[in-house]
PDB file of C-alpha atoms and ligand atoms in Angstrom:
ATOM      1  CA  UNK A 602       9.131   9.741 -20.008  1.00  0.00           C
ATOM      2  CA  UNK A 603       9.439  12.589 -17.316  1.00  0.00           C
ATOM      3  CA  UNK A 604       7.313  11.247 -14.624  1.00  0.00           C
ATOM      4  CA  UNK A 605       9.139  14.345 -12.659  1.00  0.00           C
ATOM      5  CA  UNK A 606       9.396  12.724  -8.982  1.00  0.00           C
ATOM      6  CA  UNK A 607      13.274  14.150  -8.988  1.00  0.00           C
ATOM      7  CA  UNK A 608      13.591  15.484  -5.504  1.00  0.00           C
ATOM      8  CA  UNK A 609      10.104  14.699  -4.287  1.00  0.00           C
ATOM      9  CA  UNK A 610       9.773  14.084  -0.656  1.00  0.00           C
ATOM     10  CA  UNK A 611       7.652  11.097  -1.554  1.00  0.00           C
ATOM     11  CA  UNK A 612       6.563   8.810   1.753  1.00  0.00           C
ATOM     12  CA  UNK A 613       6.099   4.839   1.852  1.00  0.00           C
ATOM     13  CA  UNK A 614       4.394   2.987   4.415  1.00  0.00           C
ATOM     14  CA  UNK A 615       4.902  -1.006   4.630  1.00  0.00           C
ATOM     15  CA  UNK A 616       8.065  -0.288   3.063  1.00  0.00           C
ATOM     16  CA  UNK A 617      10.498  -2.937   4.885  1.00  0.00           C
ATOM     17  CA  UNK A 618       9.629  -5.409   2.405  1.00  0.00           C
ATOM     18  CA  UNK A 619       7.023  -7.161  -0.123  1.00  0.00           C
ATOM     19  CA  UNK A 620       5.410  -4.137  -2.802  1.00  0.00           C
ATOM     20  CA  UNK A 621       6.151  -1.391   0.060  1.00  0.00           C
ATOM     21  CA  UNK A 622      10.031  -2.076  -0.877  1.00  0.00           C
ATOM     22  CA  UNK A 623       9.408  -1.969  -4.219  1.00  0.00           C
ATOM     23  CA  UNK A 624       7.856   1.127  -4.107  1.00  0.00           C
ATOM     24  CA  UNK A 625      10.083   2.861  -2.533  1.00  0.00           C
ATOM     25  CA  UNK A 626      13.216   1.457  -4.493  1.00  0.00           C
ATOM     26  CA  UNK A 627      10.863   2.546  -7.833  1.00  0.00           C
ATOM     27  CA  UNK A 628      10.711   6.330  -6.171  1.00  0.00           C
ATOM     28  CA  UNK A 629      14.546   6.600  -5.326  1.00  0.00           C
ATOM     29  CA  UNK A 630      15.251   5.430  -8.715  1.00  0.00           C
ATOM     30  CA  UNK A 631      13.310   8.973 -10.098  1.00  0.00           C
ATOM     31  CA  UNK A 632      15.403  10.143  -7.697  1.00  0.00           C
ATOM     32  CA  UNK A 633      13.148  11.101  -5.064  1.00  0.00           C
ATOM     33  CA  UNK A 634      14.042  11.890  -0.878  1.00  0.00           C
ATOM     34  CA  UNK A 635      11.846   8.620   0.398  1.00  0.00           C
ATOM     35  CA  UNK A 636      11.184   8.125   3.978  1.00  0.00           C
ATOM     36  CA  UNK A 637      10.984   4.796   4.363  1.00  0.00           C
ATOM     37  CA  UNK A 638       8.259   3.646   7.316  1.00  0.00           C
ATOM     38  CA  UNK A 639       7.769  -0.250   8.584  1.00  0.00           C
ATOM     39  CA  UNK A 640       8.098  -1.874  12.348  1.00  0.00           C
ATOM     40  CA  UNK A 641      11.737  -3.434  10.891  1.00  0.00           C
ATOM     41  CA  UNK A 642      13.806  -1.089  10.972  1.00  0.00           C
ATOM     42  CA  UNK A 643      16.901  -3.486   9.908  1.00  0.00           C
ATOM     43  CA  UNK A 644      15.174  -4.180   6.787  1.00  0.00           C
ATOM     44  CA  UNK A 645      14.431  -0.516   6.688  1.00  0.00           C
ATOM     45  CA  UNK A 646      18.052   0.949   7.024  1.00  0.00           C
ATOM     46  CA  UNK A 647      19.178  -1.567   4.701  1.00  0.00           C
ATOM     47  CA  UNK A 648      16.377  -0.293   2.095  1.00  0.00           C
ATOM     48  CA  UNK A 649      17.574   2.926   2.628  1.00  0.00           C
ATOM     49  CA  UNK A 650      20.725   2.390   1.687  1.00  0.00           C
ATOM     50  CA  UNK A 651      19.787   0.441  -0.805  1.00  0.00           C
ATOM     51  CA  UNK A 652      17.457   4.053  -2.033  1.00  0.00           C
ATOM     52  CA  UNK A 653      20.566   6.217  -1.673  1.00  0.00           C
ATOM     53  CA  UNK A 654      22.714   3.786  -4.196  1.00  0.00           C
ATOM     54  CA  UNK A 655      19.672   4.419  -6.605  1.00  0.00           C
ATOM     55  CA  UNK A 656      17.755   8.037  -6.127  1.00  0.00           C
ATOM     56  CA  UNK A 657      21.920   9.977  -5.235  1.00  0.00           C
ATOM     57  CA  UNK A 658      19.342  11.622  -2.393  1.00  0.00           C
ATOM     58  CA  UNK A 659      19.133  11.804   1.419  1.00  0.00           C
ATOM     59  CA  UNK A 660      16.297   8.650   2.209  1.00  0.00           C
ATOM     60  CA  UNK A 661      15.086   8.048   5.805  1.00  0.00           C
ATOM     61  CA  UNK A 662      14.283   4.980   7.376  1.00  0.00           C
ATOM     62  CA  UNK A 663      11.437   6.158  10.472  1.00  0.00           C
ATOM     63  CA  UNK A 664      10.410   2.611  12.818  1.00  0.00           C
ATOM     64  CA  UNK A 665       7.031   2.493  13.625  1.00  0.00           C
ATOM     65  CA  UNK A 666       3.923   0.673  14.440  1.00  0.00           C
ATOM     66  CA  UNK A 667       1.114   1.915  12.178  1.00  0.00           C
ATOM     67  CA  UNK A 668      -1.715   0.746  14.062  1.00  0.00           C
ATOM     68  CA  UNK A 669      -1.437   2.898  16.734  1.00  0.00           C
ATOM     69  CA  UNK A 670      -2.184   6.501  16.301  1.00  0.00           C
ATOM     70  CA  UNK A 671       0.336   7.770  18.238  1.00  0.00           C
ATOM     71  CA  UNK A 672       2.961   6.684  16.358  1.00  0.00           C
ATOM     72  CA  UNK A 673       1.406   7.899  12.733  1.00  0.00           C
ATOM     73  CA  UNK A 674       1.288  11.612  14.524  1.00  0.00           C
ATOM     74  CA  UNK A 675       4.796  11.264  15.072  1.00  0.00           C
ATOM     75  CA  UNK A 676       5.644   9.006  11.455  1.00  0.00           C
ATOM     76  CA  UNK A 677       4.218  11.443   9.973  1.00  0.00           C
ATOM     77  CA  UNK A 678       6.359  14.780  12.201  1.00  0.00           C
ATOM     78  CA  UNK A 679       9.585  12.996  11.041  1.00  0.00           C
ATOM     79  CA  UNK A 680       8.945  12.502   7.910  1.00  0.00           C
ATOM     80  CA  UNK A 681       7.719  16.674   7.338  1.00  0.00           C
ATOM     81  CA  UNK A 682      11.352  17.105   8.774  1.00  0.00           C
ATOM     82  CA  UNK A 683      13.230  15.252   7.464  1.00  0.00           C
ATOM     83  CA  UNK A 684      11.968  16.895   3.851  1.00  0.00           C
ATOM     84  CA  UNK A 685      12.533  20.039   4.552  1.00  0.00           C
ATOM     85  CA  UNK A 686       8.369  21.163   5.882  1.00  0.00           C
ATOM     86  CA  UNK A 687       7.307  18.862   2.756  1.00  0.00           C
ATOM     87  CA  UNK A 688       5.560  15.802   1.990  1.00  0.00           C
ATOM     88  CA  UNK A 689       4.507  15.438  -1.569  1.00  0.00           C
ATOM     89  CA  UNK A 690       3.451  12.039  -2.423  1.00  0.00           C
ATOM     90  CA  UNK A 691       2.141   9.539   0.815  1.00  0.00           C
ATOM     91  CA  UNK A 692       1.865   6.017   0.048  1.00  0.00           C
ATOM     92  CA  UNK A 693      -0.500   4.029   1.915  1.00  0.00           C
ATOM     93  CA  UNK A 694       0.535   0.374   1.684  1.00  0.00           C
ATOM     94  CA  UNK A 695       1.501  -1.388   4.708  1.00  0.00           C
ATOM     95  CA  UNK A 696      -1.651  -4.088   5.823  1.00  0.00           C
ATOM     96  CA  UNK A 697      -1.031  -7.181   7.464  1.00  0.00           C
ATOM     97  CA  UNK A 698      -5.302  -8.232   7.164  1.00  0.00           C
ATOM     98  CA  UNK A 699      -5.094 -12.451   8.109  1.00  0.00           C
ATOM     99  CA  UNK A 700      -7.394 -15.034   6.422  1.00  0.00           C
ATOM    100  CA  UNK A 701      -8.995 -17.282   7.499  1.00  0.00           C
ATOM    101  CA  UNK A 702     -12.909 -19.270   9.122  1.00  0.00           C
ATOM    102  CA  UNK A 703     -15.547 -16.304   9.734  1.00  0.00           C
ATOM    103  CA  UNK A 704     -16.982 -17.978  12.459  1.00  0.00           C
ATOM    104  CA  UNK A 705     -13.483 -19.058  14.056  1.00  0.00           C
ATOM    105  CA  UNK A 706     -12.546 -15.682  13.686  1.00  0.00           C
ATOM    106  CA  UNK A 707     -12.166 -13.900  17.731  1.00  0.00           C
ATOM    107  CA  UNK A 708     -13.421 -10.494  16.979  1.00  0.00           C
ATOM    108  CA  UNK A 709      -9.974  -9.194  17.840  1.00  0.00           C
ATOM    109  CA  UNK A 710      -8.884  -9.829  15.308  1.00  0.00           C
ATOM    110  CA  UNK A 711     -11.168  -7.933  13.124  1.00  0.00           C
ATOM    111  CA  UNK A 712     -10.521  -5.071  15.269  1.00  0.00           C
ATOM    112  CA  UNK A 713      -6.428  -5.882  15.012  1.00  0.00           C
ATOM    113  CA  UNK A 714      -6.041  -5.601  11.573  1.00  0.00           C
ATOM    114  CA  UNK A 715      -8.248  -3.400  10.886  1.00  0.00           C
ATOM    115  CA  UNK A 716      -7.081  -1.288  12.817  1.00  0.00           C
ATOM    116  CA  UNK A 717      -3.430  -0.972  10.483  1.00  0.00           C
ATOM    117  CA  UNK A 718      -4.966  -1.726   6.947  1.00  0.00           C
ATOM    118  CA  UNK A 719      -7.952   0.663   7.123  1.00  0.00           C
ATOM    119  CA  UNK A 720      -7.140   3.312  10.308  1.00  0.00           C
ATOM    120  CA  UNK A 721      -4.314   3.671   9.809  1.00  0.00           C
ATOM    121  CA  UNK A 722      -4.433   4.358   5.941  1.00  0.00           C
ATOM    122  CA  UNK A 723      -6.854   6.674   7.550  1.00  0.00           C
ATOM    123  CA  UNK A 724      -4.678   8.298   9.701  1.00  0.00           C
ATOM    124  CA  UNK A 725      -1.847   8.664   7.432  1.00  0.00           C
ATOM    125  CA  UNK A 726      -3.402  10.611   5.051  1.00  0.00           C
ATOM    126  CA  UNK A 727      -5.602  13.125   7.932  1.00  0.00           C
ATOM    127  CA  UNK A 728      -2.593  13.407   9.305  1.00  0.00           C
ATOM    128  CA  UNK A 729      -0.961  14.329   5.660  1.00  0.00           C
ATOM    129  CA  UNK A 730      -3.400  16.361   4.081  1.00  0.00           C
ATOM    130  CA  UNK A 731      -3.075  19.657   5.871  1.00  0.00           C
ATOM    131  CA  UNK A 732       0.619  19.237   5.219  1.00  0.00           C
ATOM    132  CA  UNK A 733      -0.502  19.220   1.238  1.00  0.00           C
ATOM    133  CA  UNK A 734      -3.199  21.530   0.950  1.00  0.00           C
ATOM    134  CA  UNK A 735       0.156  24.575   2.738  1.00  0.00           C
ATOM    135  CA  UNK A 736       2.019  23.985  -0.027  1.00  0.00           C
ATOM    136  CA  UNK A 737       0.014  23.748  -2.506  1.00  0.00           C
ATOM    137  CA  UNK A 738      -0.551  19.852  -3.220  1.00  0.00           C
ATOM    138  CA  UNK A 739       0.394  16.475  -3.158  1.00  0.00           C
ATOM    139  CA  UNK A 740      -0.442  12.978  -3.692  1.00  0.00           C
ATOM    140  CA  UNK A 741      -1.967   9.768  -2.026  1.00  0.00           C
ATOM    141  CA  UNK A 742      -2.194   6.846  -2.958  1.00  0.00           C
ATOM    142  CA  UNK A 743      -3.630   3.860  -1.677  1.00  0.00           C
ATOM    143  CA  UNK A 744      -2.127  -0.349  -1.995  1.00  0.00           C
ATOM    144  CA  UNK A 745      -5.766  -1.645  -1.528  1.00  0.00           C
ATOM    145  CA  UNK A 746      -6.291  -5.472  -2.288  1.00  0.00           C
ATOM    146  CA  UNK A 747      -8.715  -6.401  -5.168  1.00  0.00           C
ATOM    147  CA  UNK A 748     -10.778  -8.449  -2.891  1.00  0.00           C
ATOM    148  CA  UNK A 749     -12.164  -5.355  -2.432  1.00  0.00           C
ATOM    149  CA  UNK A 750     -14.684  -6.459  -5.458  1.00  0.00           C
ATOM    150  CA  UNK A 751     -13.667  -9.961  -5.060  1.00  0.00           C
ATOM    151  CA  UNK A 752     -15.081 -11.045  -1.596  1.00  0.00           C
ATOM    152  CA  UNK A 753     -14.165 -14.836   0.129  1.00  0.00           C
ATOM    153  CA  UNK A 754     -15.683 -16.227   2.328  1.00  0.00           C
ATOM    154  CA  UNK A 755     -11.244 -16.902   4.222  1.00  0.00           C
ATOM    155  CA  UNK A 756     -10.431 -13.461   3.544  1.00  0.00           C
ATOM    156  CA  UNK A 757     -14.070 -11.325   4.665  1.00  0.00           C
ATOM    157  CA  UNK A 758     -11.713  -8.776   6.993  1.00  0.00           C
ATOM    158  CA  UNK A 759      -9.666  -7.799   4.192  1.00  0.00           C
ATOM    159  CA  UNK A 760     -12.315  -7.755   1.392  1.00  0.00           C
ATOM    160  CA  UNK A 761     -14.816  -5.728   3.358  1.00  0.00           C
ATOM    161  CA  UNK A 762     -11.447  -3.163   4.945  1.00  0.00           C
ATOM    162  CA  UNK A 763     -10.689  -2.801   1.047  1.00  0.00           C
ATOM    163  CA  UNK A 764     -14.467  -1.778  -0.107  1.00  0.00           C
ATOM    164  CA  UNK A 765     -14.488   0.496   2.208  1.00  0.00           C
ATOM    165  CA  UNK A 766     -10.877   1.542   1.368  1.00  0.00           C
ATOM    166  CA  UNK A 767     -11.735   2.135  -2.494  1.00  0.00           C
ATOM    167  CA  UNK A 768     -14.791   4.356  -1.136  1.00  0.00           C
ATOM    168  CA  UNK A 769     -12.910   6.117   1.369  1.00  0.00           C
ATOM    169  CA  UNK A 770     -10.340   7.061  -1.966  1.00  0.00           C
ATOM    170  CA  UNK A 771     -12.623   7.950  -3.955  1.00  0.00           C
ATOM    171  CA  UNK A 772     -14.965  10.046  -1.608  1.00  0.00           C
ATOM    172  CA  UNK A 773     -11.064  12.192  -0.644  1.00  0.00           C
ATOM    173  CA  UNK A 774     -10.628  12.946  -3.093  1.00  0.00           C
ATOM    174  CA  UNK A 775     -13.487  15.050  -4.047  1.00  0.00           C
ATOM    175  CA  UNK A 776     -11.804  16.974  -0.735  1.00  0.00           C
ATOM    176  CA  UNK A 777      -8.334  16.587  -2.297  1.00  0.00           C
ATOM    177  CA  UNK A 778      -9.551  18.554  -5.431  1.00  0.00           C
ATOM    178  CA  UNK A 779     -10.328  21.462  -4.414  1.00  0.00           C
ATOM    179  CA  UNK A 780      -6.741  21.662  -2.782  1.00  0.00           C
ATOM    180  CA  UNK A 781      -5.288  20.153  -5.367  1.00  0.00           C
ATOM    181  CA  UNK A 782      -4.547  17.346  -3.427  1.00  0.00           C
ATOM    182  CA  UNK A 783      -4.833  14.009  -5.630  1.00  0.00           C
ATOM    183  CA  UNK A 784      -5.966  10.234  -3.646  1.00  0.00           C
ATOM    184  CA  UNK A 785      -5.890   7.466  -6.352  1.00  0.00           C
ATOM    185  CA  UNK A 786      -6.046   3.443  -4.910  1.00  0.00           C
ATOM    186  CA  UNK A 787      -3.600   1.285  -6.877  1.00  0.00           C
ATOM    187  CA  UNK A 788      -5.113  -2.949  -6.458  1.00  0.00           C
ATOM    188  CA  UNK A 789      -3.149  -5.410  -7.073  1.00  0.00           C
ATOM    189  CA  UNK A 790      -4.244  -8.995  -7.487  1.00  0.00           C
ATOM    190  CA  UNK A 791      -2.378 -12.008  -6.347  1.00  0.00           C
ATOM    191  CA  UNK A 792       1.271 -10.702  -5.929  1.00  0.00           C
ATOM    192  CA  UNK A 793       4.396 -12.626  -4.596  1.00  0.00           C
ATOM    193  CA  UNK A 794       4.890 -11.448  -1.458  1.00  0.00           C
ATOM    194  CA  UNK A 795       5.932 -12.859   2.126  1.00  0.00           C
ATOM    195  CA  UNK A 796       2.397 -11.963   2.610  1.00  0.00           C
ATOM    196  CA  UNK A 797       0.488 -13.919  -0.285  1.00  0.00           C
ATOM    197  CA  UNK A 798       2.673 -17.640   1.098  1.00  0.00           C
ATOM    198  CA  UNK A 799       1.184 -16.056   4.156  1.00  0.00           C
ATOM    199  CA  UNK A 800      -1.971 -15.845   3.200  1.00  0.00           C
ATOM    200  CA  UNK A 801      -2.198 -19.323   0.821  1.00  0.00           C
ATOM    201  CA  UNK A 802      -1.072 -21.183   4.410  1.00  0.00           C
ATOM    202  CA  UNK A 803      -4.087 -19.262   6.101  1.00  0.00           C
ATOM    203  CA  UNK A 804      -6.803 -19.538   3.899  1.00  0.00           C
ATOM    204  CA  UNK A 805      -5.587 -23.089   2.412  1.00  0.00           C
ATOM    205  CA  UNK A 806      -6.125 -23.862   6.728  1.00  0.00           C
ATOM    206  CA  UNK A 807      -9.946 -22.542   6.430  1.00  0.00           C
ATOM    207  CA  UNK A 808     -11.510 -23.767   2.865  1.00  0.00           C
ATOM    208  CA  UNK A 809      -9.507 -27.565   4.508  1.00  0.00           C
ATOM    209  CA  UNK A 810      -7.300 -27.955   1.494  1.00  0.00           C
ATOM    210  CA  UNK A 811      -3.358 -28.314   0.462  1.00  0.00           C
ATOM    211  CA  UNK A 812      -1.329 -25.491   0.675  1.00  0.00           C
ATOM    212  CA  UNK A 813      -0.632 -26.585  -3.127  1.00  0.00           C
ATOM    213  CA  UNK A 814      -4.001 -26.552  -3.687  1.00  0.00           C
ATOM    214  CA  UNK A 815      -5.016 -23.414  -2.812  1.00  0.00           C
ATOM    215  CA  UNK A 816      -2.167 -21.542  -4.100  1.00  0.00           C
ATOM    216  CA  UNK A 817      -3.449 -23.999  -8.080  1.00  0.00           C
ATOM    217  CA  UNK A 818      -7.257 -22.243  -7.444  1.00  0.00           C
ATOM    218  CA  UNK A 819      -5.563 -19.304  -6.409  1.00  0.00           C
ATOM    219  CA  UNK A 820      -3.090 -18.804  -9.427  1.00  0.00           C
ATOM    220  CA  UNK A 821      -5.790 -20.321 -11.825  1.00  0.00           C
ATOM    221  CA  UNK A 822      -7.315 -17.188 -13.761  1.00  0.00           C
ATOM    222  CA  UNK A 823      -4.017 -15.331 -14.687  1.00  0.00           C
ATOM    223  CA  UNK A 824      -3.963 -16.441 -17.905  1.00  0.00           C
ATOM    224  CA  UNK A 825      -0.723 -15.169 -18.636  1.00  0.00           C
ATOM    225  CA  UNK A 826       0.847 -17.980 -16.339  1.00  0.00           C
ATOM    226  CA  UNK A 827       2.121 -15.704 -13.298  1.00  0.00           C
ATOM    227  CA  UNK A 828       0.907 -13.274 -10.604  1.00  0.00           C
ATOM    228  CA  UNK A 829       2.413 -10.047  -9.856  1.00  0.00           C
ATOM    229  CA  UNK A 830       6.354  -9.606  -9.417  1.00  0.00           C
ATOM    230  CA  UNK A 831       6.307  -5.863  -6.641  1.00  0.00           C
ATOM    231  CA  UNK A 832       7.427  -4.667  -8.631  1.00  0.00           C
ATOM    232  CA  UNK A 833       4.625  -5.083 -11.084  1.00  0.00           C
ATOM    233  CA  UNK A 834       3.094  -2.950  -9.132  1.00  0.00           C
ATOM    234  CA  UNK A 835       5.056   0.077  -7.237  1.00  0.00           C
ATOM    235  CA  UNK A 836       5.654   1.321 -11.587  1.00  0.00           C
ATOM    236  CA  UNK A 837       2.264   1.685 -11.578  1.00  0.00           C
ATOM    237  CA  UNK A 838       2.615   3.294  -8.190  1.00  0.00           C
ATOM    238  CA  UNK A 839       4.965   5.523  -9.407  1.00  0.00           C
ATOM    239  CA  UNK A 840       3.059   6.700 -12.453  1.00  0.00           C
ATOM    240  CA  UNK A 841       0.256   7.506 -10.227  1.00  0.00           C
ATOM    241  CA  UNK A 842       2.041   9.900  -7.907  1.00  0.00           C
ATOM    242  CA  UNK A 843       4.311  11.822 -11.377  1.00  0.00           C
ATOM    243  CA  UNK A 844       3.450  14.501 -12.838  1.00  0.00           C
ATOM    244  CA  UNK A 845       2.132  12.749 -15.491  1.00  0.00           C
ATOM    245  CA  UNK A 846      -1.432  11.792 -14.125  1.00  0.00           C
ATOM    246  CA  UNK A 847      -2.202  15.546 -12.968  1.00  0.00           C
ATOM    247  CA  UNK A 848      -5.649  14.540 -13.797  1.00  0.00           C
ATOM    248  CA  UNK A 849      -6.111  10.914 -12.744  1.00  0.00           C
ATOM    249  CA  UNK A 850      -7.764  11.491  -9.174  1.00  0.00           C
ATOM    250  CA  UNK A 851     -10.672   9.127  -7.556  1.00  0.00           C
ATOM    251  CA  UNK A 852      -9.793   6.200  -9.420  1.00  0.00           C
ATOM    252  CA  UNK A 853      -8.875   2.299  -8.235  1.00  0.00           C
ATOM    253  CA  UNK A 854      -6.876   1.002 -11.395  1.00  0.00           C
ATOM    254  CA  UNK A 855      -6.589  -2.843 -10.969  1.00  0.00           C
ATOM    255  CA  UNK A 856      -3.297  -4.679 -11.830  1.00  0.00           C
ATOM    256  CA  UNK A 857      -4.266  -8.566 -12.072  1.00  0.00           C
ATOM    257  CA  UNK A 858      -3.042  -9.377 -15.301  1.00  0.00           C
ATOM    258  CA  UNK A 859      -6.397  -9.227 -16.742  1.00  0.00           C
ATOM    259  CA  UNK A 860      -7.619 -11.986 -13.890  1.00  0.00           C
ATOM    260  CA  UNK A 861     -10.880  -9.893 -13.160  1.00  0.00           C
ATOM    261  CA  UNK A 862     -14.034 -11.187 -14.350  1.00  0.00           C
ATOM    262  CA  UNK A 863     -16.257  -8.219 -15.707  1.00  0.00           C
ATOM    263  CA  UNK A 864     -15.166  -5.433 -18.139  1.00  0.00           C
ATOM    264  CA  UNK A 865     -15.972  -2.367 -15.782  1.00  0.00           C
ATOM    265  CA  UNK A 866     -13.688  -3.879 -12.496  1.00  0.00           C
TER     266      UNK A 866
HETATM  267  P1  NAP B1557       3.983  -8.183   3.348  1.00  0.00           P
HETATM  268  O1  NAP B1557       4.784  -8.456   2.508  1.00  0.00           O
HETATM  269  O2  NAP B1557       3.458  -8.177   4.075  1.00  0.00           O
HETATM  270  O3  NAP B1557       4.550  -6.686   3.518  1.00  0.00           O
HETATM  271  C1  NAP B1557       3.980  -5.844   4.518  1.00  0.00           C
HETATM  272  C2  NAP B1557       4.695  -4.531   4.226  1.00  0.00           C
HETATM  273  O4  NAP B1557       4.283  -3.862   6.069  1.00  0.00           O
HETATM  274  C3  NAP B1557       5.998  -4.473   5.506  1.00  0.00           C
HETATM  275  O5  NAP B1557       6.664  -3.550   5.336  1.00  0.00           O
HETATM  276  C4  NAP B1557       5.963  -5.011   7.048  1.00  0.00           C
HETATM  277  O6  NAP B1557       6.599  -3.857   8.083  1.00  0.00           O
HETATM  278  C5  NAP B1557       4.478  -3.239   7.149  1.00  0.00           C
HETATM  279  N1  NAP B1557       3.910  -3.266   8.083  1.00  0.00           N
HETATM  280  C6  NAP B1557       3.398  -4.970   9.062  1.00  0.00           C
HETATM  281  N2  NAP B1557       2.462  -4.691  10.207  1.00  0.00           N
HETATM  282  C7  NAP B1557       3.263  -3.204  10.465  1.00  0.00           C
HETATM  283  C8  NAP B1557       2.697  -2.414  10.862  1.00  0.00           C
HETATM  284  N3  NAP B1557       1.619  -2.571  12.573  1.00  0.00           N
HETATM  285  N4  NAP B1557       3.212  -0.986  11.631  1.00  0.00           N
HETATM  286  C9  NAP B1557       3.528  -0.261  10.048  1.00  0.00           C
HETATM  287  N5  NAP B1557       4.037  -1.694   9.110  1.00  0.00           N
HETATM  288  C10 NAP B1557       3.935  -2.754   9.141  1.00  0.00           C
HETATM  289  O7  NAP B1557       2.931  -7.652   2.451  1.00  0.00           O
HETATM  290  P2  NAP B1557       2.417  -7.301   0.452  1.00  0.00           P
HETATM  291  O8  NAP B1557       2.587  -7.969   0.339  1.00  0.00           O
HETATM  292  O9  NAP B1557       4.174  -6.449   0.655  1.00  0.00           O
HETATM  293  O10 NAP B1557       1.166  -6.305   1.017  1.00  0.00           O
HETATM  294  C11 NAP B1557       1.295  -5.093   0.684  1.00  0.00           C
HETATM  295  C12 NAP B1557       0.448  -4.392   1.014  1.00  0.00           C
HETATM  296  O11 NAP B1557      -0.602  -4.376  -0.072  1.00  0.00           O
HETATM  297  C13 NAP B1557      -0.832  -5.024   2.050  1.00  0.00           C
HETATM  298  O12 NAP B1557      -1.504  -3.599   1.753  1.00  0.00           O
HETATM  299  C14 NAP B1557      -1.697  -6.094   1.482  1.00  0.00           C
HETATM  300  O13 NAP B1557      -3.065  -5.603   2.090  1.00  0.00           O
HETATM  301  C15 NAP B1557      -1.647  -5.751  -0.075  1.00  0.00           C
HETATM  302  N6  NAP B1557      -2.182  -6.462  -1.410  1.00  0.00           N
HETATM  303  C16 NAP B1557      -1.349  -7.123  -0.913  1.00  0.00           C
HETATM  304  C17 NAP B1557      -1.335  -8.492  -2.276  1.00  0.00           C
HETATM  305  C18 NAP B1557      -0.589  -9.776  -2.473  1.00  0.00           C
HETATM  306  O14 NAP B1557      -0.873 -10.574  -3.666  1.00  0.00           O
HETATM  307  N7  NAP B1557       1.075  -9.806  -1.742  1.00  0.00           N
HETATM  308  C19 NAP B1557      -2.327  -8.261  -2.598  1.00  0.00           C
HETATM  309  C20 NAP B1557      -3.295  -7.283  -2.333  1.00  0.00           C
HETATM  310  C21 NAP B1557      -3.219  -6.355  -1.783  1.00  0.00           C
HETATM  311  P3  NAP B1557       6.908  -5.155   9.391  1.00  0.00           P
HETATM  312  O15 NAP B1557       6.495  -5.787   9.224  1.00  0.00           O
HETATM  313  O16 NAP B1557       8.308  -4.207   8.740  1.00  0.00           O
HETATM  314  O17 NAP B1557       6.712  -3.540  10.896  1.00  0.00           O
END
């Protein structure tokens, strides 16, 4: 299958590790020109070297803290310049919402974590939208955790932000449809990354369990006998960004190995 991602300018946020890194490398394997964004410039530079080797195209690392509006605007300007005026695909993926007990969680934690995962996605989409509109279209793919539809008392900021982003994805897709911008979301369930390990530690503490107990409880619904790899998620993101998904917009695809109960999820 030809995804027609060759030469496309693809911005991936949170590309220094985990799911974002796998997406950036997946796009590079399809010949895309990757613009990789995160704070850890050393990790990004390493990724960019790997991406160039795969794509045989240029790839660019942009170090930035995406919880800040000014940084978002700088990133989009640098990406646009690197792409010769184009941004074909935006993958919103950078997120670091912490788990914890509701009554112990300070106000600042909610605001801080939402400024990246929620406002970071919204601001990036708002900044690339006029560029995509002017060039006649584009793709925005939001990585939105399955916590959107699966509330957990020890991960309320994550559940609420992700639920908002599913709604945002659908509403923005209506606006984008008028100008050829398709907006979709991919919803990973548990995925083996550093973040997953941190979440298990935070949630175990809040629930008064050991990390092993928490992990066993969280992984029990996965009938395939494993949780997702970052590449499982990256493959679906690449597909949605591709020419082979030209009639798909406004939806959120769950990638959970069948773990979610309910046939409409
Ligand atoms: P991860 O391994 O912790 O990676 C998170 C990425 O976000 C890193 O590249 C990190 O890079 C970047 N990031 C964090 N804070 C940032 C900031 N202020 N500005 C710019 N970049 C920032 O996480 P992951 O597991 O791959 O998760 C990726 C996305 O998938 C997240 O949005 C997460 O909510 C979602 N998700 C994950 C899972 C899971 O089980 N792992 C499940 C559902 C959804 P730097 O530290 O270098 O900035």
